[in-house]
Amino acid sequence: MSNLWFSSDLHFQHNNIIKFSKRPYANVDEMNLDLIKKWNQKVKVDDSIWFLGDFSFKDGDRFFHQLNGRKHLIIGNHDGDKVRDLPWESQEIYSELEVPDKTGKKHRLVLFHYPIQEWNHFFKGSIHLHGHVHGKKILPELKKRVDVAVECHGYAPVSFEKILELTGSL
């Protein structure tokens, strides 16, 4: 059985992201290696992972093929042609998924690179997953909105089950 994962804002090969986001790395090579290692420790080859933008500043092909999983892209503001041309399973600006939990209960997930204040089925319990802000609280906190940027989850992808736990949706 495959698992479902979410992540965003890897920023492979982006030197300035270390300082900008206060990442615990001495240099970009150390960061790149650790991000790959942590991704592959969680995501297995047959797992699905939705990546919510800002994959790589350069050499995206090199990193893409080192990462496990069936990768889907929600396009971020730093995802240029070279990132969009990688062999993603799918790529969109915005997506909605309906995913069953282990009991069979379905959960609507709204995926967008940017955090939004209100989203489709907001008042019906849907969950909004985003990246872009790297853990900064720029909007009022909402229980059903989760920043999946690597800075927020130990520099690794976060599982669907953890998303349900974080949002009180179990």
PDB file of N, CA and C in Angstrom, residues 96-134:
ATOM      1  N   GLU A  96      -7.660  20.281  -6.051  1.00  0.00           N
ATOM      2  CA  GLU A  96      -8.447  19.776  -4.924  1.00  0.00           C
ATOM      3  C   GLU A  96      -8.456  18.260  -5.002  1.00  0.00           C
ATOM      4  N   LEU A  97      -8.206  17.629  -3.876  1.00  0.00           N
ATOM      5  CA  LEU A  97      -8.219  16.173  -3.782  1.00  0.00           C
ATOM      6  C   LEU A  97      -9.260  15.758  -2.766  1.00  0.00           C
ATOM      7  N   GLU A  98      -9.870  14.624  -3.002  1.00  0.00           N
ATOM      8  CA  GLU A  98     -10.734  14.020  -1.998  1.00  0.00           C
ATOM      9  C   GLU A  98     -10.084  12.702  -1.633  1.00  0.00           C
ATOM     10  N   VAL A  99      -9.616  12.607  -0.384  1.00  0.00           N
ATOM     11  CA  VAL A  99      -8.789  11.483   0.034  1.00  0.00           C
ATOM     12  C   VAL A  99      -9.433  10.791   1.235  1.00  0.00           C
ATOM     13  N   PRO A 100      -9.601   9.461   1.163  1.00  0.00           N
ATOM     14  CA  PRO A 100     -10.136   8.744   2.324  1.00  0.00           C
ATOM     15  C   PRO A 100      -9.057   8.487   3.366  1.00  0.00           C
ATOM     16  N   ASP A 101      -9.453   8.571   4.646  1.00  0.00           N
ATOM     17  CA  ASP A 101      -8.527   8.190   5.712  1.00  0.00           C
ATOM     18  C   ASP A 101      -8.626   6.685   5.916  1.00  0.00           C
ATOM     19  N   LYS A 102      -7.984   6.181   6.944  1.00  0.00           N
ATOM     20  CA  LYS A 102      -7.950   4.732   7.178  1.00  0.00           C
ATOM     21  C   LYS A 102      -9.317   4.129   7.496  1.00  0.00           C
ATOM     22  N   THR A 103     -10.250   4.980   7.946  1.00  0.00           N
ATOM     23  CA  THR A 103     -11.603   4.492   8.252  1.00  0.00           C
ATOM     24  C   THR A 103     -12.526   4.598   7.043  1.00  0.00           C
ATOM     25  N   GLY A 104     -12.046   5.217   5.968  1.00  0.00           N
ATOM     26  CA  GLY A 104     -12.859   5.408   4.782  1.00  0.00           C
ATOM     27  C   GLY A 104     -13.507   6.782   4.685  1.00  0.00           C
ATOM     28  N   LYS A 105     -13.420   7.572   5.740  1.00  0.00           N
ATOM     29  CA  LYS A 105     -13.975   8.931   5.714  1.00  0.00           C
ATOM     30  C   LYS A 105     -13.170   9.779   4.728  1.00  0.00           C
ATOM     31  N   LYS A 106     -13.872  10.513   3.856  1.00  0.00           N
ATOM     32  CA  LYS A 106     -13.198  11.324   2.847  1.00  0.00           C
ATOM     33  C   LYS A 106     -12.927  12.728   3.364  1.00  0.00           C
ATOM     34  N   HIS A 107     -11.749  13.237   3.006  1.00  0.00           N
ATOM     35  CA  HIS A 107     -11.318  14.579   3.380  1.00  0.00           C
ATOM     36  C   HIS A 107     -10.981  15.355   2.114  1.00  0.00           C
ATOM     37  N   ARG A 108     -11.509  16.568   2.015  1.00  0.00           N
ATOM     38  CA  ARG A 108     -11.195  17.431   0.869  1.00  0.00           C
ATOM     39  C   ARG A 108      -9.957  18.252   1.207  1.00  0.00           C
ATOM     40  N   LEU A 109      -8.960  18.184   0.308  1.00  0.00           N
ATOM     41  CA  LEU A 109      -7.726  18.939   0.453  1.00  0.00           C
ATOM     42  C   LEU A 109      -7.646  19.954  -0.677  1.00  0.00           C
ATOM     43  N   VAL A 110      -7.369  21.197  -0.323  1.00  0.00           N
ATOM     44  CA  VAL A 110      -7.211  22.278  -1.286  1.00  0.00           C
ATOM     45  C   VAL A 110      -5.729  22.629  -1.326  1.00  0.00           C
ATOM     46  N   LEU A 111      -5.099  22.415  -2.477  1.00  0.00           N
ATOM     47  CA  LEU A 111      -3.656  22.569  -2.625  1.00  0.00           C
ATOM     48  C   LEU A 111      -3.339  23.794  -3.484  1.00  0.00           C
ATOM     49  N   PHE A 112      -2.522  24.686  -2.930  1.00  0.00           N
ATOM     50  CA  PHE A 112      -2.121  25.908  -3.624  1.00  0.00           C
ATOM     51  C   PHE A 112      -0.791  26.328  -3.031  1.00  0.00           C
ATOM     52  N   HIS A 113       0.100  26.866  -3.831  1.00  0.00           N
ATOM     53  CA  HIS A 113       1.412  27.267  -3.306  1.00  0.00           C
ATOM     54  C   HIS A 113       1.278  28.345  -2.232  1.00  0.00           C
ATOM     55  N   TYR A 114       0.334  29.236  -2.418  1.00  0.00           N
ATOM     56  CA  TYR A 114       0.187  30.388  -1.525  1.00  0.00           C
ATOM     57  C   TYR A 114      -0.872  30.147  -0.454  1.00  0.00           C
ATOM     58  N   PRO A 115      -0.664  30.660   0.760  1.00  0.00           N
ATOM     59  CA  PRO A 115      -1.708  30.554   1.787  1.00  0.00           C
ATOM     60  C   PRO A 115      -2.856  31.501   1.436  1.00  0.00           C
ATOM     61  N   ILE A 116      -4.064  31.015   1.616  1.00  0.00           N
ATOM     62  CA  ILE A 116      -5.233  31.841   1.372  1.00  0.00           C
ATOM     63  C   ILE A 116      -6.097  31.884   2.631  1.00  0.00           C
ATOM     64  N   GLN A 117      -6.839  32.937   2.764  1.00  0.00           N
ATOM     65  CA  GLN A 117      -7.634  33.161   3.968  1.00  0.00           C
ATOM     66  C   GLN A 117      -8.882  32.272   4.014  1.00  0.00           C
ATOM     67  N   GLU A 118      -9.469  32.020   2.849  1.00  0.00           N
ATOM     68  CA  GLU A 118     -10.664  31.168   2.777  1.00  0.00           C
ATOM     69  C   GLU A 118     -10.600  30.406   1.465  1.00  0.00           C
ATOM     70  N   TRP A 119     -11.071  29.153   1.457  1.00  0.00           N
ATOM     71  CA  TRP A 119     -10.941  28.283   0.298  1.00  0.00           C
ATOM     72  C   TRP A 119     -12.216  27.485   0.113  1.00  0.00           C
ATOM     73  N   ASN A 120     -12.293  26.766  -1.007  1.00  0.00           N
ATOM     74  CA  ASN A 120     -13.486  25.989  -1.333  1.00  0.00           C
ATOM     75  C   ASN A 120     -13.816  25.009  -0.206  1.00  0.00           C
ATOM     76  N   HIS A 121     -15.066  24.983   0.185  1.00  0.00           N
ATOM     77  CA  HIS A 121     -15.572  24.134   1.278  1.00  0.00           C
ATOM     78  C   HIS A 121     -14.948  24.494   2.626  1.00  0.00           C
ATOM     79  N   PHE A 122     -14.514  25.741   2.768  1.00  0.00           N
ATOM     80  CA  PHE A 122     -13.935  26.242   4.014  1.00  0.00           C
ATOM     81  C   PHE A 122     -14.851  25.960   5.207  1.00  0.00           C
ATOM     82  N   PHE A 123     -16.141  26.211   5.036  1.00  0.00           N
ATOM     83  CA  PHE A 123     -17.091  26.032   6.142  1.00  0.00           C
ATOM     84  C   PHE A 123     -17.600  24.596   6.259  1.00  0.00           C
ATOM     85  N   LYS A 124     -17.076  23.714   5.428  1.00  0.00           N
ATOM     86  CA  LYS A 124     -17.480  22.308   5.478  1.00  0.00           C
ATOM     87  C   LYS A 124     -16.318  21.403   5.889  1.00  0.00           C
ATOM     88  N   GLY A 125     -15.260  22.001   6.440  1.00  0.00           N
ATOM     89  CA  GLY A 125     -14.169  21.201   6.985  1.00  0.00           C
ATOM     90  C   GLY A 125     -13.038  20.870   6.038  1.00  0.00           C
ATOM     91  N   SER A 126     -13.004  21.451   4.841  1.00  0.00           N
ATOM     92  CA  SER A 126     -11.890  21.150   3.945  1.00  0.00           C
ATOM     93  C   SER A 126     -10.585  21.704   4.525  1.00  0.00           C
ATOM     94  N   ILE A 127      -9.484  21.145   4.069  1.00  0.00           N
ATOM     95  CA  ILE A 127      -8.157  21.478   4.586  1.00  0.00           C
ATOM     96  C   ILE A 127      -7.347  22.129   3.472  1.00  0.00           C
ATOM     97  N   HIS A 128      -6.757  23.271   3.775  1.00  0.00           N
ATOM     98  CA  HIS A 128      -5.909  23.975   2.794  1.00  0.00           C
ATOM     99  C   HIS A 128      -4.437  23.730   3.124  1.00  0.00           C
ATOM    100  N   LEU A 129      -3.712  23.182   2.149  1.00  0.00           N
ATOM    101  CA  LEU A 129      -2.273  22.963   2.270  1.00  0.00           C
ATOM    102  C   LEU A 129      -1.557  23.944   1.350  1.00  0.00           C
ATOM    103  N   HIS A 130      -0.481  24.543   1.842  1.00  0.00           N
ATOM    104  CA  HIS A 130       0.253  25.543   1.082  1.00  0.00           C
ATOM    105  C   HIS A 130       1.716  25.528   1.480  1.00  0.00           C
ATOM    106  N   GLY A 131       2.493  26.332   0.787  1.00  0.00           N
ATOM    107  CA  GLY A 131       3.888  26.578   1.109  1.00  0.00           C
ATOM    108  C   GLY A 131       4.122  28.075   1.109  1.00  0.00           C
ATOM    109  N   HIS A 132       5.158  28.502   0.427  1.00  0.00           N
ATOM    110  CA  HIS A 132       5.509  29.874   0.119  1.00  0.00           C
ATOM    111  C   HIS A 132       6.028  30.705   1.290  1.00  0.00           C
ATOM    112  N   VAL A 133       5.435  30.626   2.462  1.00  0.00           N
ATOM    113  CA  VAL A 133       5.803  31.532   3.556  1.00  0.00           C
ATOM    114  C   VAL A 133       6.832  30.933   4.516  1.00  0.00           C
ATOM    115  N   HIS A 134       7.239  29.688   4.287  1.00  0.00           N
ATOM    116  CA  HIS A 134       8.336  29.066   5.042  1.00  0.00           C
ATOM    117  C   HIS A 134       8.102  29.128   6.557  1.00  0.00           C
TER     118      HIS A 134
END
